[in-house]
Amino acid sequence: MNISAALESCPVVPLVQADDAGVAVNVSQALAAGGLTVAEVVLRTDRALDCLRAVADEVPDMIAGAGTVLTAGQARQAIDHGAKFVVSPGLDDAVVATCQEAGVPIYPGVYTPSEIQHAVNLGLDVVKFFPASIAGGVQALKAFAGVFRTMRFMPTGGISPDNLAEYLAIPAVLACGGSWLTPADAIAAGEFETITRLAEEALSAAADARGQ
Ligand code: 3PG
């Protein structure tokens, strides 16, 4: 499966954080109903791997990856639970190697030019830029894009409807990630239509930003 191709047409990656597989499925279905096709199930709860497995099995319209993957062991577990891609907050050689050996795309977090250069030398062509708003935002990305000409970026951290278009207007940005599409209060209240509406709005803003 070519995740990069999916992200070209749907360049918004919502975070799904849940401690219950049924909730993770409901959230993912709501996102898919709003047109989003790629989501990151974050390993931040005790039952996150079950959530990942449930989304991978029960939401065929969603390409589910694992986020917040910190160790090679977690990367292996995430892949075993159906992750189609892996995202890390930082750049770790063992996590990258585990994913590369399994043939699963890995998008590690980077913050500095040295980390991006290291990612280039690990054979990567997509990295997460995290936390984007603190690491220099749009201005930093433009500077990095001029130097690391083969690299595509997935800025995450501080992305919102207010700045999404600005990030997506940069050609080196493959997609933007974030939690604004899956508000915890809407999930707690079972207001999944709110998530669908946020997904639709993000997709529409993305299409405008990309001139589609
Ligand atoms: C991440 O894990 O990528 C960030 O926590 C998302 O940041 P956000 O909550 O600002 O979108």
mmCIF file with all atom_site columns, C-alpha atoms and ligand atoms in Angstrom:
data_model
loop_
_atom_site.group_PDB
_atom_site.id
_atom_site.type_symbol
_atom_site.label_atom_id
_atom_site.label_alt_id
_atom_site.label_comp_id
_atom_site.label_asym_id
_atom_site.label_entity_id
_atom_site.label_seq_id
_atom_site.pdbx_PDB_ins_code
_atom_site.Cartn_x
_atom_site.Cartn_y
_atom_site.Cartn_z
_atom_site.occupancy
_atom_site.B_iso_or_equiv
_atom_site.pdbx_formal_charge
_atom_site.auth_seq_id
_atom_site.auth_comp_id
_atom_site.auth_asym_id
_atom_site.auth_atom_id
_atom_site.pdbx_PDB_model_num
ATOM   1   C CA . MET A 1 1   ? 0.000   0.000  0.000  1.00 0.00 ? 1   MET A CA 1
ATOM   2   C CA . ASN A 1 2   ? 1.371   3.427  -0.920 1.00 0.00 ? 2   ASN A CA 1
ATOM   3   C CA . ILE A 1 3   ? 0.629   5.671  2.046  1.00 0.00 ? 3   ILE A CA 1
ATOM   4   C CA . SER A 1 4   ? 2.354   8.662  0.473  1.00 0.00 ? 4   SER A CA 1
ATOM   5   C CA . ALA A 1 5   ? -0.014  8.465  -2.498 1.00 0.00 ? 5   ALA A CA 1
ATOM   6   C CA . ALA A 1 6   ? -3.011  8.348  -0.148 1.00 0.00 ? 6   ALA A CA 1
ATOM   7   C CA . LEU A 1 7   ? -1.667  11.378 1.705  1.00 0.00 ? 7   LEU A CA 1
ATOM   8   C CA . GLU A 1 8   ? -1.235  13.337 -1.536 1.00 0.00 ? 8   GLU A CA 1
ATOM   9   C CA . SER A 1 9   ? -4.990  13.227 -2.075 1.00 0.00 ? 9   SER A CA 1
ATOM   10  C CA . CYS A 1 10  ? -5.942  13.399 1.614  1.00 0.00 ? 10  CYS A CA 1
ATOM   11  C CA . PRO A 1 11  ? -3.183  15.389 3.352  1.00 0.00 ? 11  PRO A CA 1
ATOM   12  C CA . VAL A 1 12  ? -4.586  15.452 6.873  1.00 0.00 ? 12  VAL A CA 1
ATOM   13  C CA . VAL A 1 13  ? -3.724  12.809 9.486  1.00 0.00 ? 13  VAL A CA 1
ATOM   14  C CA . PRO A 1 14  ? -5.940  12.800 12.597 1.00 0.00 ? 14  PRO A CA 1
ATOM   15  C CA . LEU A 1 15  ? -4.763  11.359 15.879 1.00 0.00 ? 15  LEU A CA 1
ATOM   16  C CA . VAL A 1 16  ? -6.993  8.671  17.384 1.00 0.00 ? 16  VAL A CA 1
ATOM   17  C CA . GLN A 1 17  ? -6.447  8.283  21.120 1.00 0.00 ? 17  GLN A CA 1
ATOM   18  C CA . ALA A 1 18  ? -8.691  5.777  22.869 1.00 0.00 ? 18  ALA A CA 1
ATOM   19  C CA . ASP A 1 19  ? -8.629  3.235  25.666 1.00 0.00 ? 19  ASP A CA 1
ATOM   20  C CA . ASP A 1 20  ? -11.532 1.254  24.255 1.00 0.00 ? 20  ASP A CA 1
ATOM   21  C CA . ALA A 1 21  ? -11.554 -0.518 20.903 1.00 0.00 ? 21  ALA A CA 1
ATOM   22  C CA . GLY A 1 22  ? -15.217 0.311  20.266 1.00 0.00 ? 22  GLY A CA 1
ATOM   23  C CA . VAL A 1 23  ? -14.558 4.015  20.774 1.00 0.00 ? 23  VAL A CA 1
ATOM   24  C CA . ALA A 1 24  ? -11.520 3.890  18.483 1.00 0.00 ? 24  ALA A CA 1
ATOM   25  C CA . VAL A 1 25  ? -13.664 2.258  15.795 1.00 0.00 ? 25  VAL A CA 1
ATOM   26  C CA . ASN A 1 26  ? -16.441 4.847  16.211 1.00 0.00 ? 26  ASN A CA 1
ATOM   27  C CA . VAL A 1 27  ? -13.963 7.721  15.977 1.00 0.00 ? 27  VAL A CA 1
ATOM   28  C CA . SER A 1 28  ? -12.288 6.213  12.912 1.00 0.00 ? 28  SER A CA 1
ATOM   29  C CA . GLN A 1 29  ? -15.631 5.605  11.205 1.00 0.00 ? 29  GLN A CA 1
ATOM   30  C CA . ALA A 1 30  ? -16.606 9.218  11.898 1.00 0.00 ? 30  ALA A CA 1
ATOM   31  C CA . LEU A 1 31  ? -13.336 10.423 10.375 1.00 0.00 ? 31  LEU A CA 1
ATOM   32  C CA . ALA A 1 32  ? -13.804 8.179  7.348  1.00 0.00 ? 32  ALA A CA 1
ATOM   33  C CA . ALA A 1 33  ? -17.372 9.458  6.931  1.00 0.00 ? 33  ALA A CA 1
ATOM   34  C CA . GLY A 1 34  ? -15.852 12.935 6.704  1.00 0.00 ? 34  GLY A CA 1
ATOM   35  C CA . GLY A 1 35  ? -13.544 11.774 3.917  1.00 0.00 ? 35  GLY A CA 1
ATOM   36  C CA . LEU A 1 36  ? -10.272 11.203 5.767  1.00 0.00 ? 36  LEU A CA 1
ATOM   37  C CA . THR A 1 37  ? -8.515  7.997  4.791  1.00 0.00 ? 37  THR A CA 1
ATOM   38  C CA . VAL A 1 38  ? -5.365  7.907  6.949  1.00 0.00 ? 38  VAL A CA 1
ATOM   39  C CA . ALA A 1 39  ? -5.275  8.020  10.773 1.00 0.00 ? 39  ALA A CA 1
ATOM   40  C CA . GLU A 1 40  ? -2.673  7.585  13.492 1.00 0.00 ? 40  GLU A CA 1
ATOM   41  C CA . VAL A 1 41  ? -3.730  5.478  16.480 1.00 0.00 ? 41  VAL A CA 1
ATOM   42  C CA . VAL A 1 42  ? -1.458  6.698  19.255 1.00 0.00 ? 42  VAL A CA 1
ATOM   43  C CA . LEU A 1 43  ? 0.105   4.280  21.734 1.00 0.00 ? 43  LEU A CA 1
ATOM   44  C CA . ARG A 1 44  ? -0.703  6.397  24.766 1.00 0.00 ? 44  ARG A CA 1
ATOM   45  C CA . THR A 1 45  ? -3.206  4.206  26.585 1.00 0.00 ? 45  THR A CA 1
ATOM   46  C CA . ASP A 1 46  ? -3.073  0.714  28.056 1.00 0.00 ? 46  ASP A CA 1
ATOM   47  C CA . ARG A 1 47  ? -5.380  -0.678 25.363 1.00 0.00 ? 47  ARG A CA 1
ATOM   48  C CA . ALA A 1 48  ? -3.983  1.285  22.417 1.00 0.00 ? 48  ALA A CA 1
ATOM   49  C CA . LEU A 1 49  ? -2.776  -1.839 20.598 1.00 0.00 ? 49  LEU A CA 1
ATOM   50  C CA . ASP A 1 50  ? -6.263  -3.368 20.841 1.00 0.00 ? 50  ASP A CA 1
ATOM   51  C CA . CYS A 1 51  ? -7.652  -0.099 19.473 1.00 0.00 ? 51  CYS A CA 1
ATOM   52  C CA . LEU A 1 52  ? -5.196  -0.252 16.576 1.00 0.00 ? 52  LEU A CA 1
ATOM   53  C CA . ARG A 1 53  ? -6.130  -3.862 15.787 1.00 0.00 ? 53  ARG A CA 1
ATOM   54  C CA . ALA A 1 54  ? -9.853  -3.030 15.888 1.00 0.00 ? 54  ALA A CA 1
ATOM   55  C CA . VAL A 1 55  ? -9.513  -0.041 13.562 1.00 0.00 ? 55  VAL A CA 1
ATOM   56  C CA . ALA A 1 56  ? -7.320  -2.011 11.162 1.00 0.00 ? 56  ALA A CA 1
ATOM   57  C CA . ASP A 1 57  ? -9.829  -4.886 11.080 1.00 0.00 ? 57  ASP A CA 1
ATOM   58  C CA . GLU A 1 58  ? -13.172 -3.088 11.300 1.00 0.00 ? 58  GLU A CA 1
ATOM   59  C CA . VAL A 1 59  ? -12.739 0.205  9.407  1.00 0.00 ? 59  VAL A CA 1
ATOM   60  C CA . PRO A 1 60  ? -11.767 -0.796 5.875  1.00 0.00 ? 60  PRO A CA 1
ATOM   61  C CA . ASP A 1 61  ? -12.004 2.816  4.644  1.00 0.00 ? 61  ASP A CA 1
ATOM   62  C CA . MET A 1 62  ? -9.239  3.884  7.018  1.00 0.00 ? 62  MET A CA 1
ATOM   63  C CA . ILE A 1 63  ? -5.504  3.284  6.618  1.00 0.00 ? 63  ILE A CA 1
ATOM   64  C CA . ALA A 1 64  ? -4.477  2.903  10.255 1.00 0.00 ? 64  ALA A CA 1
ATOM   65  C CA . GLY A 1 65  ? -0.974  3.562  11.473 1.00 0.00 ? 65  GLY A CA 1
ATOM   66  C CA . ALA A 1 66  ? 0.533   3.614  14.948 1.00 0.00 ? 66  ALA A CA 1
ATOM   67  C CA . GLY A 1 67  ? 1.752   6.823  16.589 1.00 0.00 ? 67  GLY A CA 1
ATOM   68  C CA . THR A 1 68  ? 3.843   7.639  19.640 1.00 0.00 ? 68  THR A CA 1
ATOM   69  C CA . VAL A 1 69  ? 6.007   4.580  18.924 1.00 0.00 ? 69  VAL A CA 1
ATOM   70  C CA . LEU A 1 70  ? 9.078   4.961  21.131 1.00 0.00 ? 70  LEU A CA 1
ATOM   71  C CA . THR A 1 71  ? 10.895  1.604  20.945 1.00 0.00 ? 71  THR A CA 1
ATOM   72  C CA . ALA A 1 72  ? 11.723  -1.072 18.407 1.00 0.00 ? 72  ALA A CA 1
ATOM   73  C CA . GLY A 1 73  ? 9.623   -3.485 20.454 1.00 0.00 ? 73  GLY A CA 1
ATOM   74  C CA . GLN A 1 74  ? 6.608   -1.199 20.207 1.00 0.00 ? 74  GLN A CA 1
ATOM   75  C CA . ALA A 1 75  ? 7.180   -0.834 16.464 1.00 0.00 ? 75  ALA A CA 1
ATOM   76  C CA . ARG A 1 76  ? 7.162   -4.631 16.118 1.00 0.00 ? 76  ARG A CA 1
ATOM   77  C CA . GLN A 1 77  ? 3.987   -4.907 18.223 1.00 0.00 ? 77  GLN A CA 1
ATOM   78  C CA . ALA A 1 78  ? 2.270   -2.145 16.261 1.00 0.00 ? 78  ALA A CA 1
ATOM   79  C CA . ILE A 1 79  ? 3.056   -3.864 12.965 1.00 0.00 ? 79  ILE A CA 1
ATOM   80  C CA . ASP A 1 80  ? 1.795   -7.159 14.413 1.00 0.00 ? 80  ASP A CA 1
ATOM   81  C CA . HIS A 1 81  ? -1.445  -5.375 15.349 1.00 0.00 ? 81  HIS A CA 1
ATOM   82  C CA . GLY A 1 82  ? -2.032  -4.171 11.803 1.00 0.00 ? 82  GLY A CA 1
ATOM   83  C CA . ALA A 1 83  ? -0.224  -0.817 11.612 1.00 0.00 ? 83  ALA A CA 1
ATOM   84  C CA . LYS A 1 84  ? 0.230   0.167  7.964  1.00 0.00 ? 84  LYS A CA 1
ATOM   85  C CA . PHE A 1 85  ? 2.718   2.884  8.958  1.00 0.00 ? 85  PHE A CA 1
ATOM   86  C CA . VAL A 1 86  ? 4.534   3.968  12.112 1.00 0.00 ? 86  VAL A CA 1
ATOM   87  C CA . VAL A 1 87  ? 5.038   7.466  13.537 1.00 0.00 ? 87  VAL A CA 1
ATOM   88  C CA . SER A 1 88  ? 7.485   8.418  16.304 1.00 0.00 ? 88  SER A CA 1
ATOM   89  C CA . PRO A 1 89  ? 7.891   11.696 18.149 1.00 0.00 ? 89  PRO A CA 1
ATOM   90  C CA . GLY A 1 90  ? 11.680  11.439 17.679 1.00 0.00 ? 90  GLY A CA 1
ATOM   91  C CA . LEU A 1 91  ? 14.277  9.791  15.446 1.00 0.00 ? 91  LEU A CA 1
ATOM   92  C CA . ASP A 1 92  ? 15.538  6.435  16.720 1.00 0.00 ? 92  ASP A CA 1
ATOM   93  C CA . ASP A 1 93  ? 17.698  4.169  14.553 1.00 0.00 ? 93  ASP A CA 1
ATOM   94  C CA . ALA A 1 94  ? 16.299  0.908  15.999 1.00 0.00 ? 94  ALA A CA 1
ATOM   95  C CA . VAL A 1 95  ? 12.691  1.968  15.419 1.00 0.00 ? 95  VAL A CA 1
ATOM   96  C CA . VAL A 1 96  ? 13.543  3.001  11.867 1.00 0.00 ? 96  VAL A CA 1
ATOM   97  C CA . ALA A 1 97  ? 15.425  -0.254 11.183 1.00 0.00 ? 97  ALA A CA 1
ATOM   98  C CA . THR A 1 98  ? 12.572  -2.392 12.557 1.00 0.00 ? 98  THR A CA 1
ATOM   99  C CA . CYS A 1 99  ? 10.068  -0.713 10.248 1.00 0.00 ? 99  CYS A CA 1
ATOM   100 C CA . GLN A 1 100 ? 12.372  -0.753 7.235  1.00 0.00 ? 100 GLN A CA 1
ATOM   101 C CA . GLU A 1 101 ? 13.054  -4.472 7.689  1.00 0.00 ? 101 GLU A CA 1
ATOM   102 C CA . ALA A 1 102 ? 9.291   -5.092 7.854  1.00 0.00 ? 102 ALA A CA 1
ATOM   103 C CA . GLY A 1 103 ? 8.674   -2.929 4.780  1.00 0.00 ? 103 GLY A CA 1
ATOM   104 C CA . VAL A 1 104 ? 6.413   -0.589 6.765  1.00 0.00 ? 104 VAL A CA 1
ATOM   105 C CA . PRO A 1 105 ? 6.715   3.190  6.229  1.00 0.00 ? 105 PRO A CA 1
ATOM   106 C CA . ILE A 1 106 ? 8.183   4.999  9.238  1.00 0.00 ? 106 ILE A CA 1
ATOM   107 C CA . TYR A 1 107 ? 7.718   8.728  9.812  1.00 0.00 ? 107 TYR A CA 1
ATOM   108 C CA . PRO A 1 108 ? 10.027  9.681  12.701 1.00 0.00 ? 108 PRO A CA 1
ATOM   109 C CA . GLY A 1 109 ? 9.857   13.054 14.362 1.00 0.00 ? 109 GLY A CA 1
ATOM   110 C CA . VAL A 1 110 ? 12.560  15.620 13.641 1.00 0.00 ? 110 VAL A CA 1
ATOM   111 C CA . TYR A 1 111 ? 13.156  19.082 15.048 1.00 0.00 ? 111 TYR A CA 1
ATOM   112 C CA . THR A 1 112 ? 16.620  20.133 13.806 1.00 0.00 ? 112 THR A CA 1
ATOM   113 C CA . PRO A 1 113 ? 18.648  20.119 10.558 1.00 0.00 ? 113 PRO A CA 1
ATOM   114 C CA . SER A 1 114 ? 20.982  17.484 12.022 1.00 0.00 ? 114 SER A CA 1
ATOM   115 C CA . GLU A 1 115 ? 18.055  15.155 12.648 1.00 0.00 ? 115 GLU A CA 1
ATOM   116 C CA . ILE A 1 116 ? 16.739  15.668 9.126  1.00 0.00 ? 116 ILE A CA 1
ATOM   117 C CA . GLN A 1 117 ? 20.215  14.971 7.717  1.00 0.00 ? 117 GLN A CA 1
ATOM   118 C CA . HIS A 1 118 ? 20.404  11.812 9.825  1.00 0.00 ? 118 HIS A CA 1
ATOM   119 C CA . ALA A 1 119 ? 16.996  10.766 8.465  1.00 0.00 ? 119 ALA A CA 1
ATOM   120 C CA . VAL A 1 120 ? 18.267  11.297 4.911  1.00 0.00 ? 120 VAL A CA 1
ATOM   121 C CA . ASN A 1 121 ? 21.206  9.030  5.683  1.00 0.00 ? 121 ASN A CA 1
ATOM   122 C CA . LEU A 1 122 ? 18.878  6.349  7.062  1.00 0.00 ? 122 LEU A CA 1
ATOM   123 C CA . GLY A 1 123 ? 17.216  6.283  3.660  1.00 0.00 ? 123 GLY A CA 1
ATOM   124 C CA . LEU A 1 124 ? 14.052  8.144  4.669  1.00 0.00 ? 124 LEU A CA 1
ATOM   125 C CA . ASP A 1 125 ? 12.141  10.533 2.456  1.00 0.00 ? 125 ASP A CA 1
ATOM   126 C CA . VAL A 1 126 ? 9.283   11.483 4.798  1.00 0.00 ? 126 VAL A CA 1
ATOM   127 C CA . VAL A 1 127 ? 9.626   12.737 8.372  1.00 0.00 ? 127 VAL A CA 1
ATOM   128 C CA . LYS A 1 128 ? 7.288   14.151 10.966 1.00 0.00 ? 128 LYS A CA 1
ATOM   129 C CA . PHE A 1 129 ? 8.181   17.736 11.945 1.00 0.00 ? 129 PHE A CA 1
ATOM   130 C CA . PHE A 1 130 ? 7.407   17.926 15.637 1.00 0.00 ? 130 PHE A CA 1
ATOM   131 C CA . PRO A 1 131 ? 6.296   19.937 17.518 1.00 0.00 ? 131 PRO A CA 1
ATOM   132 C CA . ALA A 1 132 ? 5.853   22.077 14.426 1.00 0.00 ? 132 ALA A CA 1
ATOM   133 C CA . SER A 1 133 ? 4.649   25.288 16.035 1.00 0.00 ? 133 SER A CA 1
ATOM   134 C CA . ILE A 1 134 ? 7.526   25.330 18.545 1.00 0.00 ? 134 ILE A CA 1
ATOM   135 C CA . ALA A 1 135 ? 10.186  24.103 16.093 1.00 0.00 ? 135 ALA A CA 1
ATOM   136 C CA . GLY A 1 136 ? 9.777   27.156 13.875 1.00 0.00 ? 136 GLY A CA 1
ATOM   137 C CA . GLY A 1 137 ? 6.545   26.459 12.043 1.00 0.00 ? 137 GLY A CA 1
ATOM   138 C CA . VAL A 1 138 ? 6.080   27.455 8.439  1.00 0.00 ? 138 VAL A CA 1
ATOM   139 C CA . GLN A 1 139 ? 9.259   29.552 8.273  1.00 0.00 ? 139 GLN A CA 1
ATOM   140 C CA . ALA A 1 140 ? 11.440  26.673 9.466  1.00 0.00 ? 140 ALA A CA 1
ATOM   141 C CA . LEU A 1 141 ? 9.806   24.260 7.026  1.00 0.00 ? 141 LEU A CA 1
ATOM   142 C CA . LYS A 1 142 ? 10.464  26.602 4.112  1.00 0.00 ? 142 LYS A CA 1
ATOM   143 C CA . ALA A 1 143 ? 14.124  26.858 5.120  1.00 0.00 ? 143 ALA A CA 1
ATOM   144 C CA . PHE A 1 144 ? 14.447  23.060 5.512  1.00 0.00 ? 144 PHE A CA 1
ATOM   145 C CA . ALA A 1 145 ? 12.694  22.415 2.196  1.00 0.00 ? 145 ALA A CA 1
ATOM   146 C CA . GLY A 1 146 ? 15.261  24.539 0.381  1.00 0.00 ? 146 GLY A CA 1
ATOM   147 C CA . VAL A 1 147 ? 18.131  22.439 1.734  1.00 0.00 ? 147 VAL A CA 1
ATOM   148 C CA . PHE A 1 148 ? 16.718  18.905 2.048  1.00 0.00 ? 148 PHE A CA 1
ATOM   149 C CA . ARG A 1 149 ? 15.279  18.738 -1.425 1.00 0.00 ? 149 ARG A CA 1
ATOM   150 C CA . THR A 1 150 ? 14.239  15.074 -1.380 1.00 0.00 ? 150 THR A CA 1
ATOM   151 C CA . MET A 1 151 ? 12.512  15.221 2.005  1.00 0.00 ? 151 MET A CA 1
ATOM   152 C CA . ARG A 1 152 ? 8.753   15.558 2.554  1.00 0.00 ? 152 ARG A CA 1
ATOM   153 C CA . PHE A 1 153 ? 7.429   16.702 5.918  1.00 0.00 ? 153 PHE A CA 1
ATOM   154 C CA . MET A 1 154 ? 4.434   15.885 8.097  1.00 0.00 ? 154 MET A CA 1
ATOM   155 C CA . PRO A 1 155 ? 4.182   18.838 10.495 1.00 0.00 ? 155 PRO A CA 1
ATOM   156 C CA . THR A 1 156 ? 2.345   17.965 13.700 1.00 0.00 ? 156 THR A CA 1
ATOM   157 C CA . GLY A 1 157 ? 1.931   19.815 16.968 1.00 0.00 ? 157 GLY A CA 1
ATOM   158 C CA . GLY A 1 158 ? 0.036   23.085 17.013 1.00 0.00 ? 158 GLY A CA 1
ATOM   159 C CA . ILE A 1 159 ? -1.726  22.561 13.679 1.00 0.00 ? 159 ILE A CA 1
ATOM   160 C CA . SER A 1 160 ? -5.293  23.892 13.668 1.00 0.00 ? 160 SER A CA 1
ATOM   161 C CA . PRO A 1 161 ? -7.929  25.039 11.182 1.00 0.00 ? 161 PRO A CA 1
ATOM   162 C CA . ASP A 1 162 ? -6.355  28.515 11.495 1.00 0.00 ? 162 ASP A CA 1
ATOM   163 C CA . ASN A 1 163 ? -2.945  27.531 10.112 1.00 0.00 ? 163 ASN A CA 1
ATOM   164 C CA . LEU A 1 164 ? -3.602  24.285 8.183  1.00 0.00 ? 164 LEU A CA 1
ATOM   165 C CA . ALA A 1 165 ? -3.729  26.001 4.782  1.00 0.00 ? 165 ALA A CA 1
ATOM   166 C CA . GLU A 1 166 ? -0.476  27.855 5.415  1.00 0.00 ? 166 GLU A CA 1
ATOM   167 C CA . TYR A 1 167 ? 1.366   24.577 6.068  1.00 0.00 ? 167 TYR A CA 1
ATOM   168 C CA . LEU A 1 168 ? -0.246  22.701 3.177  1.00 0.00 ? 168 LEU A CA 1
ATOM   169 C CA . ALA A 1 169 ? 0.666   25.473 0.750  1.00 0.00 ? 169 ALA A CA 1
ATOM   170 C CA . ILE A 1 170 ? 4.336   24.430 1.143  1.00 0.00 ? 170 ILE A CA 1
ATOM   171 C CA . PRO A 1 171 ? 5.056   21.802 -1.560 1.00 0.00 ? 171 PRO A CA 1
ATOM   172 C CA . ALA A 1 172 ? 7.451   19.897 0.733  1.00 0.00 ? 172 ALA A CA 1
ATOM   173 C CA . VAL A 1 173 ? 4.614   19.296 3.186  1.00 0.00 ? 173 VAL A CA 1
ATOM   174 C CA . LEU A 1 174 ? 3.142   15.882 2.421  1.00 0.00 ? 174 LEU A CA 1
ATOM   175 C CA . ALA A 1 175 ? 0.415   16.113 5.058  1.00 0.00 ? 175 ALA A CA 1
ATOM   176 C CA . CYS A 1 176 ? -0.405  17.718 8.399  1.00 0.00 ? 176 CYS A CA 1
ATOM   177 C CA . GLY A 1 177 ? -1.172  15.752 11.535 1.00 0.00 ? 177 GLY A CA 1
ATOM   178 C CA . GLY A 1 178 ? -3.020  16.691 14.658 1.00 0.00 ? 178 GLY A CA 1
ATOM   179 C CA . SER A 1 179 ? -5.471  16.124 17.420 1.00 0.00 ? 179 SER A CA 1
ATOM   180 C CA . TRP A 1 180 ? -7.862  18.968 16.631 1.00 0.00 ? 180 TRP A CA 1
ATOM   181 C CA . LEU A 1 181 ? -10.011 16.590 14.542 1.00 0.00 ? 181 LEU A CA 1
ATOM   182 C CA . THR A 1 182 ? -10.736 14.281 17.465 1.00 0.00 ? 182 THR A CA 1
ATOM   183 C CA . PRO A 1 183 ? -11.586 16.457 20.479 1.00 0.00 ? 183 PRO A CA 1
ATOM   184 C CA . ALA A 1 184 ? -11.687 14.492 23.726 1.00 0.00 ? 184 ALA A CA 1
ATOM   185 C CA . ASP A 1 185 ? -14.877 16.230 24.877 1.00 0.00 ? 185 ASP A CA 1
ATOM   186 C CA . ALA A 1 186 ? -16.751 15.274 21.686 1.00 0.00 ? 186 ALA A CA 1
ATOM   187 C CA . ILE A 1 187 ? -15.572 11.670 22.047 1.00 0.00 ? 187 ILE A CA 1
ATOM   188 C CA . ALA A 1 188 ? -16.583 11.547 25.729 1.00 0.00 ? 188 ALA A CA 1
ATOM   189 C CA . ALA A 1 189 ? -20.041 12.884 24.812 1.00 0.00 ? 189 ALA A CA 1
ATOM   190 C CA . GLY A 1 190 ? -20.406 10.433 21.918 1.00 0.00 ? 190 GLY A CA 1
ATOM   191 C CA . GLU A 1 191 ? -20.742 13.355 19.492 1.00 0.00 ? 191 GLU A CA 1
ATOM   192 C CA . PHE A 1 192 ? -19.156 11.588 16.554 1.00 0.00 ? 192 PHE A CA 1
ATOM   193 C CA . GLU A 1 193 ? -20.929 13.857 14.047 1.00 0.00 ? 193 GLU A CA 1
ATOM   194 C CA . THR A 1 194 ? -18.690 16.658 15.347 1.00 0.00 ? 194 THR A CA 1
ATOM   195 C CA . ILE A 1 195 ? -15.671 14.611 14.279 1.00 0.00 ? 195 ILE A CA 1
ATOM   196 C CA . THR A 1 196 ? -17.164 14.003 10.840 1.00 0.00 ? 196 THR A CA 1
ATOM   197 C CA . ARG A 1 197 ? -17.799 17.749 10.442 1.00 0.00 ? 197 ARG A CA 1
ATOM   198 C CA . LEU A 1 198 ? -14.228 18.620 11.508 1.00 0.00 ? 198 LEU A CA 1
ATOM   199 C CA . ALA A 1 199 ? -12.899 16.054 9.021  1.00 0.00 ? 199 ALA A CA 1
ATOM   200 C CA . GLU A 1 200 ? -15.001 17.499 6.191  1.00 0.00 ? 200 GLU A CA 1
ATOM   201 C CA . GLU A 1 201 ? -13.870 21.039 7.022  1.00 0.00 ? 201 GLU A CA 1
ATOM   202 C CA . ALA A 1 202 ? -10.214 20.001 7.114  1.00 0.00 ? 202 ALA A CA 1
ATOM   203 C CA . LEU A 1 203 ? -10.476 18.206 3.797  1.00 0.00 ? 203 LEU A CA 1
ATOM   204 C CA . SER A 1 204 ? -12.159 21.173 2.197  1.00 0.00 ? 204 SER A CA 1
ATOM   205 C CA . ALA A 1 205 ? -9.481  23.548 3.561  1.00 0.00 ? 205 ALA A CA 1
ATOM   206 C CA . ALA A 1 206 ? -6.799  21.163 2.299  1.00 0.00 ? 206 ALA A CA 1
ATOM   207 C CA . ALA A 1 207 ? -8.301  21.086 -1.192 1.00 0.00 ? 207 ALA A CA 1
ATOM   208 C CA . ASP A 1 208 ? -8.391  24.904 -1.263 1.00 0.00 ? 208 ASP A CA 1
ATOM   209 C CA . ALA A 1 209 ? -4.786  25.130 -0.061 1.00 0.00 ? 209 ALA A CA 1
ATOM   210 C CA . ARG A 1 210 ? -3.634  22.669 -2.704 1.00 0.00 ? 210 ARG A CA 1
ATOM   211 C CA . GLY A 1 211 ? -5.684  24.322 -5.457 1.00 0.00 ? 211 GLY A CA 1
ATOM   212 C CA . GLN A 1 212 ? -7.632  21.100 -6.070 1.00 0.00 ? 212 GLN A CA 1
HETATM 213 C C1 . 3PG B 2 .   ? 1.386   14.453 18.296 1.00 0.00 ? 1   3PG B C1 1
HETATM 214 O O1 . 3PG B 2 .   ? 1.464   13.462 18.977 1.00 0.00 ? 1   3PG B O1 1
HETATM 215 O O2 . 3PG B 2 .   ? 1.697   14.443 17.121 1.00 0.00 ? 1   3PG B O2 1
HETATM 216 C C2 . 3PG B 2 .   ? 0.952   15.732 18.950 1.00 0.00 ? 1   3PG B C2 1
HETATM 217 O O3 . 3PG B 2 .   ? 0.633   15.518 20.274 1.00 0.00 ? 1   3PG B O3 1
HETATM 218 C C3 . 3PG B 2 .   ? -0.195  16.366 18.252 1.00 0.00 ? 1   3PG B C3 1
HETATM 219 O O4 . 3PG B 2 .   ? -0.154  17.710 18.553 1.00 0.00 ? 1   3PG B O4 1
HETATM 220 P P1 . 3PG B 2 .   ? -1.494  18.558 18.624 1.00 0.00 ? 1   3PG B P1 1
HETATM 221 O O5 . 3PG B 2 .   ? -2.274  18.020 19.800 1.00 0.00 ? 1   3PG B O5 1
HETATM 222 O O6 . 3PG B 2 .   ? -1.044  19.979 18.809 1.00 0.00 ? 1   3PG B O6 1
HETATM 223 O O7 . 3PG B 2 .   ? -2.246  18.371 17.339 1.00 0.00 ? 1   3PG B O7 1
#
